Short mmCIF file of C-alpha atoms in Angstrom, two decimals:
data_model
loop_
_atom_site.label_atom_id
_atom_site.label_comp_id
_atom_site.label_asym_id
_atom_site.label_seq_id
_atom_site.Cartn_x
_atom_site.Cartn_y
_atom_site.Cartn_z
CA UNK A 522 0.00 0.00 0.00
CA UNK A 523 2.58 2.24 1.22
CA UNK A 524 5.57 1.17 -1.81
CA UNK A 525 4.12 3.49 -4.50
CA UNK A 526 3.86 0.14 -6.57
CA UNK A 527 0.92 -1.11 -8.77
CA UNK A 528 -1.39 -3.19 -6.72
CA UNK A 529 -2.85 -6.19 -8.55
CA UNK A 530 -6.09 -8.75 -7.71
CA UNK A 531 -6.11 -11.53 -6.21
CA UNK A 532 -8.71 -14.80 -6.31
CA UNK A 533 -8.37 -17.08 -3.26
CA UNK A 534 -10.16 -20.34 -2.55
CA UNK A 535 -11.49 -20.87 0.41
CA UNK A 536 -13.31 -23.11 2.85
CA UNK A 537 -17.20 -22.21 3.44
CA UNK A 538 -16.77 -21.46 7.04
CA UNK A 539 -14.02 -18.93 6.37
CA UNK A 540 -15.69 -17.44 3.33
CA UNK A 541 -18.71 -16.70 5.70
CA UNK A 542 -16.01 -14.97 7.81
CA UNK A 543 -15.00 -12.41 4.70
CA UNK A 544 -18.65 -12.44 4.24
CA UNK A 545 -19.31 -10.32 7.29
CA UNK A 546 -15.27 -8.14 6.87
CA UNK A 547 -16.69 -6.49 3.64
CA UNK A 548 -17.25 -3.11 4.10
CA UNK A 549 -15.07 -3.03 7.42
CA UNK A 550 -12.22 -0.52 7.62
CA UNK A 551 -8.47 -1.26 8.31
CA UNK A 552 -6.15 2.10 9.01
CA UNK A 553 -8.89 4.21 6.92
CA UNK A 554 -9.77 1.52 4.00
CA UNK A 555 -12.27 -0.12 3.23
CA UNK A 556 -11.84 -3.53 3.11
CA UNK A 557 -13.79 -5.21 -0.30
CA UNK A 558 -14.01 -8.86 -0.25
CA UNK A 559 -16.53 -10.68 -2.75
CA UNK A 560 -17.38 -14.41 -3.32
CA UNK A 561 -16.51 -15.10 -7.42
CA UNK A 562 -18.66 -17.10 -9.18
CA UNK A 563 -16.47 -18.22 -11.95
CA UNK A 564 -14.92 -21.66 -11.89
CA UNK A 565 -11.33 -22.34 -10.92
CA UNK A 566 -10.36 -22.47 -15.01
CA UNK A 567 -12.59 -19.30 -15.75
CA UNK A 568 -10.52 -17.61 -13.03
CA UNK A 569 -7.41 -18.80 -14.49
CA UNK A 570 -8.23 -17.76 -18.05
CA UNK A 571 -8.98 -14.13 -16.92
CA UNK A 572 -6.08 -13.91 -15.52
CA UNK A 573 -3.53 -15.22 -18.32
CA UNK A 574 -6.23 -12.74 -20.36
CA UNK A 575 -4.98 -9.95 -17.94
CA UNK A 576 -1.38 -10.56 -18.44
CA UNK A 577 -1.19 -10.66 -22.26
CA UNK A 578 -3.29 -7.34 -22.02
CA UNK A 579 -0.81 -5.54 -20.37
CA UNK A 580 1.86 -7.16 -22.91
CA UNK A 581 2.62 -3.68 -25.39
CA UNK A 582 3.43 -5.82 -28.06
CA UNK A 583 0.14 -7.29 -28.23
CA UNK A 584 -2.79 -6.13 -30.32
CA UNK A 585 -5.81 -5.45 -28.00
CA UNK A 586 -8.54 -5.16 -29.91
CA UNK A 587 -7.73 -8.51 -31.74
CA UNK A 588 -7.94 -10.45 -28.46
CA UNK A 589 -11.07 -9.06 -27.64
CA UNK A 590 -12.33 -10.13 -30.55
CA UNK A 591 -11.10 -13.59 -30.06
CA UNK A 592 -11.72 -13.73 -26.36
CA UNK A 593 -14.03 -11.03 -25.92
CA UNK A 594 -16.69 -13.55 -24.64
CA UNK A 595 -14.14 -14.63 -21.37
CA UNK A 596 -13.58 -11.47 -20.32
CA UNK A 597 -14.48 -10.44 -16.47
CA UNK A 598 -14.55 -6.72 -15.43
CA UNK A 599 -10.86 -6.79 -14.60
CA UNK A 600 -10.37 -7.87 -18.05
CA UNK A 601 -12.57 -4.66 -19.42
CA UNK A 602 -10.49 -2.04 -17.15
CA UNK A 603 -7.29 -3.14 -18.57
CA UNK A 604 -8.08 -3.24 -22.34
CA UNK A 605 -9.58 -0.15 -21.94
CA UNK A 606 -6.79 1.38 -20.32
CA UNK A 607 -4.03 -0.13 -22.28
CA UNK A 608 -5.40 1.33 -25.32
CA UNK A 609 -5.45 4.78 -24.10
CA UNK A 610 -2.29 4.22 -22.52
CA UNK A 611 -1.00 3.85 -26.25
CA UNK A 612 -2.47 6.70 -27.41
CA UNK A 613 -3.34 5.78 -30.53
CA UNK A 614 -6.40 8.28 -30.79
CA UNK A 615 -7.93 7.04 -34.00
CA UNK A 616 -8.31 3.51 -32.71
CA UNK A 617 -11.30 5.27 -31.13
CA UNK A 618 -13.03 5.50 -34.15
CA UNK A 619 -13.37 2.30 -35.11
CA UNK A 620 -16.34 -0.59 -34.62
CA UNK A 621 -14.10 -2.79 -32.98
CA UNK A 622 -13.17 0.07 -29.84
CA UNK A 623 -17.01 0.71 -30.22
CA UNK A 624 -17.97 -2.46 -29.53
CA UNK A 625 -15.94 -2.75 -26.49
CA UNK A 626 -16.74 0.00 -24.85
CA UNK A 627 -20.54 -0.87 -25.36
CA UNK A 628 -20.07 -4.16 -24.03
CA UNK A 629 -18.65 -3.02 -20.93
CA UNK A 630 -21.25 -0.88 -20.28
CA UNK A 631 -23.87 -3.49 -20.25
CA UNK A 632 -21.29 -5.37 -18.31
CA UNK A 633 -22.14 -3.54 -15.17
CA UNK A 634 -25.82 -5.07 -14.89
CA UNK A 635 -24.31 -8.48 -14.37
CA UNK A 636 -20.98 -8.29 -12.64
CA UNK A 637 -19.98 -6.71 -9.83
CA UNK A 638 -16.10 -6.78 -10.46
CA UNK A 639 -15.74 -3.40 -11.16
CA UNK A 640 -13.88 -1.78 -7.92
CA UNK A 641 -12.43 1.70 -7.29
CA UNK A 642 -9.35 1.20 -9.87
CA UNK A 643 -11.03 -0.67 -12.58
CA UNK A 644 -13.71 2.49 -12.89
CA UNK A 645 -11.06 5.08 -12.46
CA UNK A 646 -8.88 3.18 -15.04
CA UNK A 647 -11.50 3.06 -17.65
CA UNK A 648 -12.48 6.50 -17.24
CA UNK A 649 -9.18 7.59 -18.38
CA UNK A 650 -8.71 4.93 -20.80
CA UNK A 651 -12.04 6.57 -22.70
CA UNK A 652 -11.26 10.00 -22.07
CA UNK A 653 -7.93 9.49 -24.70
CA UNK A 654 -9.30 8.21 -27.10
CA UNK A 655 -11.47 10.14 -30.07
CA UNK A 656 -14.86 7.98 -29.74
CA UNK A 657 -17.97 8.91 -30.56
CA UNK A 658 -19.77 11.08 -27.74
CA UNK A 659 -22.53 8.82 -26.94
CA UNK A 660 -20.88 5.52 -26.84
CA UNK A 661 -18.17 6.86 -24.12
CA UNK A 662 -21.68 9.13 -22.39
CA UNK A 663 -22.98 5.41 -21.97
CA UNK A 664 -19.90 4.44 -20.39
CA UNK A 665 -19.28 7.28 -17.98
CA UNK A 666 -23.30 7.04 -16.74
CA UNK A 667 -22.48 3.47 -15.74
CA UNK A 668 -19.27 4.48 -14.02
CA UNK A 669 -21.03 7.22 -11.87
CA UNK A 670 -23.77 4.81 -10.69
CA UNK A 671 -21.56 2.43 -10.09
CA UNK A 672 -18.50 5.02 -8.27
CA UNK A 673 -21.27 6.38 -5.97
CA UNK A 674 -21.63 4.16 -3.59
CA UNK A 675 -17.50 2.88 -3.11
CA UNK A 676 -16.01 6.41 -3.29
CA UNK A 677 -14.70 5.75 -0.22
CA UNK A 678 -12.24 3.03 -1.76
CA UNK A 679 -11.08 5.77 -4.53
CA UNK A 680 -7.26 5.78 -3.79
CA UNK A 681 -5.83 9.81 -4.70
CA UNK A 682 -4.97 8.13 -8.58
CA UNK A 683 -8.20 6.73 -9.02
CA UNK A 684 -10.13 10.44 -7.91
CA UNK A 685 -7.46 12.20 -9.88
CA UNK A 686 -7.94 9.78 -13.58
CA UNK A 687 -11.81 10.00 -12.83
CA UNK A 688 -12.00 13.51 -12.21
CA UNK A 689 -9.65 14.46 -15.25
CA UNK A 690 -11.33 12.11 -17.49
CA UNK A 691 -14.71 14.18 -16.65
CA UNK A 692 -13.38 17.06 -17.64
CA UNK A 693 -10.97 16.40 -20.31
CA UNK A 694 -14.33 14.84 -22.57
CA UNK A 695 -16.91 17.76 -21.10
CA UNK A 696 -19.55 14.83 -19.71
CA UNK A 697 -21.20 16.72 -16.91
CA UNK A 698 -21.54 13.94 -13.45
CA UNK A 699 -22.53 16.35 -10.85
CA UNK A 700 -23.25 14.22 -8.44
CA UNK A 701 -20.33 12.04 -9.24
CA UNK A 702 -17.58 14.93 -9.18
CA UNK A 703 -19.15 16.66 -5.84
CA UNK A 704 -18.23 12.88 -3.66
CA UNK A 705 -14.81 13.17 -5.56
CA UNK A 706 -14.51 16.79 -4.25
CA UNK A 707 -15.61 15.63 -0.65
CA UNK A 708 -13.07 12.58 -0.98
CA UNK A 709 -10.21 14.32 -1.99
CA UNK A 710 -10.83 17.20 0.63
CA UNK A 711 -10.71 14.04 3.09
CA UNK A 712 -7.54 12.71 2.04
CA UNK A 713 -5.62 15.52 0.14
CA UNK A 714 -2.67 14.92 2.10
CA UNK A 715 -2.25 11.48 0.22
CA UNK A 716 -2.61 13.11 -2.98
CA UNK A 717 0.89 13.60 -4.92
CA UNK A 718 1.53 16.88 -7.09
CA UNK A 719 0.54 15.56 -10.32
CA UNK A 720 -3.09 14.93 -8.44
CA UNK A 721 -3.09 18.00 -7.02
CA UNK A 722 -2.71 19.51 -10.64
CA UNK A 723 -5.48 16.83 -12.38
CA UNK A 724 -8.10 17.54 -9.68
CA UNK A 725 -7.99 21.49 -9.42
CA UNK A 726 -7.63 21.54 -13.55
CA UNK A 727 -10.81 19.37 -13.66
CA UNK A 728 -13.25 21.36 -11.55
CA UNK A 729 -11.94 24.60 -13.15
CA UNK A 730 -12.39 22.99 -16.51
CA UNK A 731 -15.42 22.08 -15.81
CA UNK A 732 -16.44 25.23 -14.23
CA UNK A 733 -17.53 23.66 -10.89
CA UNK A 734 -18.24 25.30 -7.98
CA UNK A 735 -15.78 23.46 -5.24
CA UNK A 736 -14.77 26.13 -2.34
CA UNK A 737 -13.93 23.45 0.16
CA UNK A 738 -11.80 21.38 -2.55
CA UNK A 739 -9.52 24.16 -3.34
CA UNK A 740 -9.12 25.77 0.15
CA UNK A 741 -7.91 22.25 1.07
CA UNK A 742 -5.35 21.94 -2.31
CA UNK A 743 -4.52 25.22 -1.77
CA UNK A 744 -2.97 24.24 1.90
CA UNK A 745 -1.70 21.15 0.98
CA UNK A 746 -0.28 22.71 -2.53
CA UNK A 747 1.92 25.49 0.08
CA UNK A 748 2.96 22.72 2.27
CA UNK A 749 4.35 20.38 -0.53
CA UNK A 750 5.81 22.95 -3.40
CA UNK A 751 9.18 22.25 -3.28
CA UNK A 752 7.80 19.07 -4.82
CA UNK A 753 6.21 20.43 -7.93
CA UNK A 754 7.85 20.07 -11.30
CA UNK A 755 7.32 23.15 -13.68
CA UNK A 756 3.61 21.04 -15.16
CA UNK A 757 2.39 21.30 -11.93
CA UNK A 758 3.23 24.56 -10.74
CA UNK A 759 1.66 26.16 -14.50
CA UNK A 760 -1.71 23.15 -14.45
CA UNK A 761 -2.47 24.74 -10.38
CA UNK A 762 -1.80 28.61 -11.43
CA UNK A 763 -4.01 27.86 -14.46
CA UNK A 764 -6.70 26.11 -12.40
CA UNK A 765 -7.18 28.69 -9.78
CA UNK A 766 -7.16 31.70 -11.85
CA UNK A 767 -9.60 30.20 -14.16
CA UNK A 768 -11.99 29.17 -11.06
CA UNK A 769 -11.26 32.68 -9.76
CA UNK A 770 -10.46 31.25 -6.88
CA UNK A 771 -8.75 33.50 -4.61
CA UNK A 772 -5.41 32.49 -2.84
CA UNK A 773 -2.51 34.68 -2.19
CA UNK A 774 -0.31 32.29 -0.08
CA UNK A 775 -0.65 29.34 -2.97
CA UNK A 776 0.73 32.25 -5.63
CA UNK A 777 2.82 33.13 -3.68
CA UNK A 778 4.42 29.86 -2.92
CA UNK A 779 4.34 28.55 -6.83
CA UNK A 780 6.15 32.16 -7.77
CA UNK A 781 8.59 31.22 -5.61
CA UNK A 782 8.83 27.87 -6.97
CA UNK A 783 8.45 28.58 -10.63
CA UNK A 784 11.48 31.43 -10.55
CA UNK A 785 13.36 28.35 -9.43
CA UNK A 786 12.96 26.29 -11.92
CA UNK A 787 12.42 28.55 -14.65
CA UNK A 788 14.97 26.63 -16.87
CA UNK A 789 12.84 23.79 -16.47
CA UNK A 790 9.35 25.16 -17.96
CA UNK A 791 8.78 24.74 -21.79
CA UNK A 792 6.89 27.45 -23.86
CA UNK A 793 3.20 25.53 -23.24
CA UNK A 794 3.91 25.92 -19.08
CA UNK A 795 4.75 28.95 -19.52
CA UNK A 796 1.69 30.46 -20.85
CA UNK A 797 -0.52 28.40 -18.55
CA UNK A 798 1.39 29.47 -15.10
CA UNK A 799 1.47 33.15 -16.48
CA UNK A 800 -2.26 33.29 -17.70
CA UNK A 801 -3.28 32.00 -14.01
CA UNK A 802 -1.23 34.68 -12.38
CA UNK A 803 -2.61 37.34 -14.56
CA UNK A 804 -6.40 35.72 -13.87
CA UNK A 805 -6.07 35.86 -10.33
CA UNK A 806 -4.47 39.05 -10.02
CA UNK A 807 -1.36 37.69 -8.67
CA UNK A 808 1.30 38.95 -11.49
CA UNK A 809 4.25 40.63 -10.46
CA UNK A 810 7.42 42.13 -12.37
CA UNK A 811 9.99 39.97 -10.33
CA UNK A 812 7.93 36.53 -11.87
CA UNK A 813 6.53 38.35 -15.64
CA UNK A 814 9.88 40.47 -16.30
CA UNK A 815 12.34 37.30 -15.81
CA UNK A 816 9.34 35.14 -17.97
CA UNK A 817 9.27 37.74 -20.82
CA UNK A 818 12.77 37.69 -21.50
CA UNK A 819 12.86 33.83 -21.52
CA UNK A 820 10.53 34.12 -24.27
CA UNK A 821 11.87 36.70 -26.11
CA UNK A 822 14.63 34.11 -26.81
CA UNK A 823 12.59 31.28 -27.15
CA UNK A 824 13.01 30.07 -30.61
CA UNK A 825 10.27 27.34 -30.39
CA UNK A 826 6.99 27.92 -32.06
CA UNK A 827 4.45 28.88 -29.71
CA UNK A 828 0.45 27.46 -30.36
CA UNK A 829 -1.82 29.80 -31.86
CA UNK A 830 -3.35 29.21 -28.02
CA UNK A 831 -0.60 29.56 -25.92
CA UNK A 832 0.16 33.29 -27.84
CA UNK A 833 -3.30 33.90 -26.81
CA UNK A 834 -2.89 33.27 -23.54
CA UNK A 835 0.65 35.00 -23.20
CA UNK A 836 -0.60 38.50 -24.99
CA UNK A 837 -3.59 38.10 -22.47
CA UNK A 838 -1.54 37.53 -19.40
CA UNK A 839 0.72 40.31 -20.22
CA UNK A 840 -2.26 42.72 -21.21
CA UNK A 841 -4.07 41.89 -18.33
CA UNK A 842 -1.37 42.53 -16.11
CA UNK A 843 -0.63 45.83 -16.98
CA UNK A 844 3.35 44.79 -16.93
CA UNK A 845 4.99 46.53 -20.41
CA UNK A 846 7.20 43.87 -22.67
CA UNK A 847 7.49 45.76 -26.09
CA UNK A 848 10.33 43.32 -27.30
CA UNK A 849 7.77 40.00 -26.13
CA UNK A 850 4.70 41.75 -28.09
CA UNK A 851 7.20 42.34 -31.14
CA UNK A 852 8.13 38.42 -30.54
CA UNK A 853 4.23 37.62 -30.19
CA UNK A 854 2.84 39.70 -33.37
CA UNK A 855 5.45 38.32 -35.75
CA UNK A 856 4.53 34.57 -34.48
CA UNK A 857 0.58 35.91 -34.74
CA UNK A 858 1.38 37.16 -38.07
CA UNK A 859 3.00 33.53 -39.56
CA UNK A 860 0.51 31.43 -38.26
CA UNK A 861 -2.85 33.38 -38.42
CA UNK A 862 -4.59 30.58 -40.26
CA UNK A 863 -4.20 28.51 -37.86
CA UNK A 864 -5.88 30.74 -35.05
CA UNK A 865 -9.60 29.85 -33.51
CA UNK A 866 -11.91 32.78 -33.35
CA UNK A 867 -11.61 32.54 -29.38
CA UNK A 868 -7.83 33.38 -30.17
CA UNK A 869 -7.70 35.61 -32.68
CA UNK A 870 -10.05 38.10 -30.41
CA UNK A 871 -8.28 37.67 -27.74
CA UNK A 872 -4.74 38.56 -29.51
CA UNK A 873 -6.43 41.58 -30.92
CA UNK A 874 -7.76 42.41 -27.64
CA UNK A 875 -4.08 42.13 -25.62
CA UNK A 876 -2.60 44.16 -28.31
CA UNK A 877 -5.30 47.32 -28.03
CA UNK A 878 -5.16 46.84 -24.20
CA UNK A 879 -1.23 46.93 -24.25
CA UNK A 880 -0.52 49.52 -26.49
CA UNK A 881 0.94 47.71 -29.01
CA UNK A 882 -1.20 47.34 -31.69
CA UNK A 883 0.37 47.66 -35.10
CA UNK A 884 -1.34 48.94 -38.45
CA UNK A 885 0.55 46.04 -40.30
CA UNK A 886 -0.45 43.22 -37.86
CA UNK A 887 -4.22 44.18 -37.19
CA UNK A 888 -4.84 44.40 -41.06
CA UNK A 889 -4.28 40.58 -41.57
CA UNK A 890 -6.27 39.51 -38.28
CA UNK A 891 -9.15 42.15 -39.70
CA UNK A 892 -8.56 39.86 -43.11
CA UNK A 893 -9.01 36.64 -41.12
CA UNK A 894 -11.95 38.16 -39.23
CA UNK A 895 -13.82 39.11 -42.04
CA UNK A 896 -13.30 35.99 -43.64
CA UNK A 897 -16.78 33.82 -43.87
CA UNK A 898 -15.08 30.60 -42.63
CA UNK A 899 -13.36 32.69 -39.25
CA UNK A 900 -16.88 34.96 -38.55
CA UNK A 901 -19.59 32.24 -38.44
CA UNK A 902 -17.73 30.56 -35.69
CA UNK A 903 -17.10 34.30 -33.86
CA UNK A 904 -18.93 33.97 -30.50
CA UNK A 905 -20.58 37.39 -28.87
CA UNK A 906 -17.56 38.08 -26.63
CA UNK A 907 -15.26 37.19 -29.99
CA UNK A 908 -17.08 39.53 -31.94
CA UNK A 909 -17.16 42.67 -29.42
CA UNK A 910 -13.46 42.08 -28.49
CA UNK A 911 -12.26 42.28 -31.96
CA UNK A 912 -14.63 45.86 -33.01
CA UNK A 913 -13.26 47.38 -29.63
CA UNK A 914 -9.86 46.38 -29.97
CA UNK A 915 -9.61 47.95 -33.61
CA UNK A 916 -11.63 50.80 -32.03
CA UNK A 917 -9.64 51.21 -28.84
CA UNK A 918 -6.34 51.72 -31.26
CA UNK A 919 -8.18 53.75 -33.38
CA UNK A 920 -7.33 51.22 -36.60
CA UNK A 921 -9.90 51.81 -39.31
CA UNK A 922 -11.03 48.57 -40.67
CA UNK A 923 -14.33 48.79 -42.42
CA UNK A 924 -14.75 45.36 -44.49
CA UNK A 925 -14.49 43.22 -40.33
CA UNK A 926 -16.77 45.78 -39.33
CA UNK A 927 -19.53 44.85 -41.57
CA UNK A 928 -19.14 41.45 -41.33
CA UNK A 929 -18.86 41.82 -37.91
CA UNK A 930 -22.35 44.16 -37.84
CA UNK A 931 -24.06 41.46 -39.87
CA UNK A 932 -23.06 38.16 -37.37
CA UNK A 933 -23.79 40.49 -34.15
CA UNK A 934 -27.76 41.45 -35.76
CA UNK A 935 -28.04 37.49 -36.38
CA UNK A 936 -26.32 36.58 -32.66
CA UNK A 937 -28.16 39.76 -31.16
CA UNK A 938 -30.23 36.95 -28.65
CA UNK A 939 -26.97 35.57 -27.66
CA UNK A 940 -25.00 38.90 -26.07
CA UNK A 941 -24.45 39.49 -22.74
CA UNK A 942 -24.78 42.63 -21.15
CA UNK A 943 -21.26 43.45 -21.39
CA UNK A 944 -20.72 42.34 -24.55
CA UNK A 945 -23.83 44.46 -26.52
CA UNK A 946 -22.12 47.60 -24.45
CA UNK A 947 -18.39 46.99 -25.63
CA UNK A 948 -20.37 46.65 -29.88
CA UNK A 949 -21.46 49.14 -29.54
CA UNK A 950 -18.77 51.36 -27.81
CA UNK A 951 -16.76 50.01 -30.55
CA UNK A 952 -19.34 51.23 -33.28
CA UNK A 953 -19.57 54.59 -31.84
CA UNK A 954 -15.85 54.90 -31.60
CA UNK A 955 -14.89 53.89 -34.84
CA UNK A 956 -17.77 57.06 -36.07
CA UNK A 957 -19.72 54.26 -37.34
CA UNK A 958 -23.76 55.71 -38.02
CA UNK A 959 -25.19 52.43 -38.59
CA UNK A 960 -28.53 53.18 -37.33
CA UNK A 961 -29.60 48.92 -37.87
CA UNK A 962 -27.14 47.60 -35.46
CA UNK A 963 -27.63 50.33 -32.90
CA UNK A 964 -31.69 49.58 -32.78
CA UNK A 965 -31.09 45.84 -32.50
CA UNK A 966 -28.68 46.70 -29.92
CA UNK A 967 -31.12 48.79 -27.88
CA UNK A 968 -34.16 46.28 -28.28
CA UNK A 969 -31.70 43.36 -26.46
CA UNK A 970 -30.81 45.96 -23.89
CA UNK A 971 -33.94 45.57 -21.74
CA UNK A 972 -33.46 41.74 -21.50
CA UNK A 973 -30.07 42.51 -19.87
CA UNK A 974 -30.52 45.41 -17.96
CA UNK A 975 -30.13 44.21 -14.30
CA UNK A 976 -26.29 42.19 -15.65
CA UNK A 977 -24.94 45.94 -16.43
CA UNK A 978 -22.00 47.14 -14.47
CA UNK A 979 -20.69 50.02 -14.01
CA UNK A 980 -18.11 49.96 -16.81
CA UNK A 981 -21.26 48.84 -19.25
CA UNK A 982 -23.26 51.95 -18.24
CA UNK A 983 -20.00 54.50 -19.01
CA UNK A 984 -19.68 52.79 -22.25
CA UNK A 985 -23.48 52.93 -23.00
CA UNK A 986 -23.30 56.96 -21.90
CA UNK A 987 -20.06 57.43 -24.86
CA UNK A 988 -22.31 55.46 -26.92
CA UNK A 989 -25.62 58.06 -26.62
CA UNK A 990 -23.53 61.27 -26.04
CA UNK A 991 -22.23 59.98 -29.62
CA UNK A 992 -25.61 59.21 -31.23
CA UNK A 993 -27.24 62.36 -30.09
CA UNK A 994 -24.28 64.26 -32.65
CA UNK A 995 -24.27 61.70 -35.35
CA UNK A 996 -27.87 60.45 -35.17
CA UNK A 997 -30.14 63.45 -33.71
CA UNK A 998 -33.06 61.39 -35.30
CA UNK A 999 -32.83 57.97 -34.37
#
C-alpha cells in the first residue's frame, strides 16, 4: 500500500466457514480503507483464463482489440479495465473511431448489470482509458453514466490516482456527473494529504475545466499545494496557477508559494507551461514584475513555435497585467502574423484584444487579423464576446477597418439573442468609436438591452453613456 507500486487482484479459494467470515469483513475498515471482499462465481479455469487474459493485455506488443475479438466472450470486469486502459495508454487516438473500440466499450457498459467486479481502480482506469481516445460522444456518455452509478456508492475506496484519472477524465471529454464529481470533491478534501503533485494539478484543472463550484476542494489543495511545493515540477506549478485563476479562486499564499517555486525552476518550464502558469497569475491578479519580467525575456529568446493558443494566452496575461514587454509583443505579433490561419476565433479576439489593451497594436499586424476576421469561414464561428473584443480592440487603437466591421455588424444582428450585457455595451462602444452611423445595429442593440438590464455594471453603463452622447451628434433622429 505504502511502496508506490501497482497493486494487482487476487482470487483465493477458500473453505465455506471462512468465506462466511469475509462475508461479514466487507465493508469493514483497516487504518482508513475499506476492506472489499466478494465471493466469485467463476470456476477455478474461468478464473485462471482471466487472468492469463490480464497478463497478455498488459503485454505492449500485443494487439488489444484482436484479443477481444477472439476472447471477448471470457472477459471479467478486470479484463474490461485493462483493455480499456491499455489502449489509451497507447495513445493511438484514431483507434477510437473504429467498430471494434465501439464495440468494447458498449459491451462493458452493459457489463455492469451483471458483474460486480468493477472496484475503485477498474472504474477510475476506464475512465481515463475513454477520455484518450477520439470515440464517438454517446458511446463513451454510456460508459461514464455506468461508471457514476456504479462510483457512488464505493467512493470511499477511490485511492488519490483513481479520484485524480476520474476527475480528469470528466473534464478532459466535457460529460457533466454532478453528483459524481461533488463525492470526488468531498473525498479528496478528506484525504488531500495522500494526494501527490501531479493529483493536485489533475483535480484542481478538472473542476476549473469544468467550471464547478468546489470552495472546500480548493481551500484544502490550496494548503496542501503550500505545504508540498518544493515538490512540484514546472507542469504542476503552471496546471495549479491555471486552475485557480480560471476558477477565480482567490489564494494569495498558494501564488505566492508557486512564484517562488516557478522562478526556481524557470529553466525547467517549456513554452506551453509557460503560458498556462502566467495566464493564471494574470487571472487571479497575482502577477508581479519579479515573476513576468524574468518570464518575458525567456521568451523573447525562445526560438520554439508557440500554439496559436498559448500566444493567446501569453498577450492576455501580459495585457491583463498591466506589466509593459514591447520586445515580447514584437516576438508575439510576428509569431501571430505567420501562423494566423491557424488561429480559432476565441484566439484571434483575444490577440487583438491584448494588443489594443497593451498599447501595441500595429497597423501592419491588425490588417491581416481584420482579413481573417472578415473571412466567412473565421466569422460564423465568432462567438458574442469574440465579436465585441475584436470591433473594440480595432476601435480602442483607433485602426480603421471597415470590411471586419460589416461582417462583424451582420453576425452580431443574427447573434443579437446571444450577447451578454457586457458584450452588446463593448459593440457598440466600438461602433460609436470607430464614427460608425449604422442606425440597424444600434436599434437591435437597444431592443436586447432591456433583457439585460439588471447584468450591467458600471463599466457597461459608461460605455453605453459614450455610446448616446455619440448618437445624439451623429444620429439626432434615431
Amino acid at each position: 500500500r505504502n511502496s508506490n507500486r501497482g497493486r494487482g487482484f487476487g482470487y483465493v479459494q477458500v473453505a465455506t466457514t471462512l468465506g462466511d467470515a469475509l462475508d461479514r469483513l466487507d465493508g469493514a475498515h483497516l487504518e482508513g480503507r475499506a476492506l472489499r471482499w466478494e465471493r466469485s462465481i467463476r470456476s477455478r479455469p474461468a478464473i485462471a483464463a482471466c487472468i492469463a487474459i490480464n497478463k497478455r493485455l498488459t503485454n505492449q506488443r500485443e494487439d488489444v482489440l484482436a484479443l477481444w475479438a477472439d476472447r471477448g466472450h471470457e472477459f471479467n470486469a478486470v479484463n474490461f479495465a485493462t483493455a480499456i486502459y491499455q489502449l489509451g495508454k497507447r495513445g493511438r487516438r484514431e483507434l477510437g473511431r473504429t467498430a471494434a473500440y465501439r464495440r468494447l466499450l458498449s459491451e462493458a457498459t452493459a457489463r455492469f448489470a451483471t458483474d460486480e467486479g468493477f472496484g475503485a481502480r477498474e472504474l477510475g482506469n476506464m475512465a481515463w482509458g475513454a477520455a484518450k481516445l477520439d470515440v464517438d460522444t454517446s458511446v463513451r456518455r454510456d460508459l461514464y453514466a455506468a461508471i457514476a452509478v456504479a462510483a457512488g456508492p464505493k467512493i470511499d475506496d477511490f485511492d488519490a490516482q483513481a479520484l485524480s484519472n476520474t476527475a480528469w477524465a470528466h473534464a478532459s471529454t466535457g460529460i457533466p456527473s454532478p453528483e459524481l464529481m461533488g463525492k470526488i470533491a468531498a473525498r479528496v478534501t478528506a484525504k488531500v494529504d495522500g494526494l501527490s503533485p501531479q493529483n493536485l494539478g489533475n483535480v484542481v484543472w478538472a473542476y476549473a475545466q469544468m467550471k464547478l463550484p468546489a470552495p472546500a476542494l480548493f481551500a484544502a489543495i490550496a494548503k496542501a499545494a503550500v505545504k508540498h511545493v518544493d515538490r512540484f515540477i514546472p507542469m504542476n506549478l503552471a496546471l495549479t496557477a491555471w486552475a485557480y485563476g480560471t476558477a477565480g479562486e482567490a489564494a494569495p499564499e498558494l501564488f505566492a508559494a508557486l512564484e517562488r517555486a516557478a522562478l526556481v525552476k524557470l529553466p525547467e518550464f517549456n513554452e506551453h507551461g509557460i503560458a498556462n502558469l502566467v495566464f493564471g497569475f494574470a487571472a487571479a491578479g497575482a502577477a508581479t514584475p519579479a515573476l513576468f519580467e524574468p518570464l518575458a525575456a525567456r521568451l523573447e529568446k525562445e526560438r520554439n513555435q508557440l500554439a496559436p493558443r498559448n500566444v493567446s494566452q501569453v498577450s492576455w496575461a501580459w495585457a491583463t497585467a498591466g506589466i509593459p514587454a514591447p520586445a515580447l509583443f514584437e516576438r508575439l505579433a510576428d509569431l501571430t502574423a505567420r501562423c494566423l490561419k491557424t488561429f480559432k476565433s476565441r484566439d484571434l479576439s483575444d490577440v487583438a484584444w491584448s494588443f489594443a489593451t497593451a498599447n501595441e497594436a500595429t497597423p501592419a499586424l491588425f490588417a491581416r487579423i481584420a482579413a481573417e476576421a472578415a473571412a466567412p469561414n473565421m466569422r460564423n464561428y465568432l462567438e458574442p464576446r469574440d465579436l465585441a473584443n475584436l470591433v473594440w480592440a480595432f476601435a480602442a487603437a483607433d485602426i480603421p477597418a471597415p470590411d471586419m466591421f460589416d461582417a462583424v455588424a451582420a453576425v452580431a444582428r443574427e447573434k443579437i439573442n446571444r450577447f451578454g450585457a457586457r458584450d452588446l455595451s463593448t459593440l457598440a462602444w466600438a461602433f460609436a468609436k470607430d464614427r460608425d452611423a449604422r442606425v440597424g445595429l444600434f436599434e437591435t442593440v437597444a431592443d436586447a438591452l432591456p433583457d439585460v438590464a439588471g447584468d450591467l455594471d458600471a463599466s457597461s453603463k459608461a460605455q453605453l453613456d459614450e455610446v448616446e452622447r455619440y448618437l445624439r451628434v451623429a444620429l439626432p433622429q434615431s
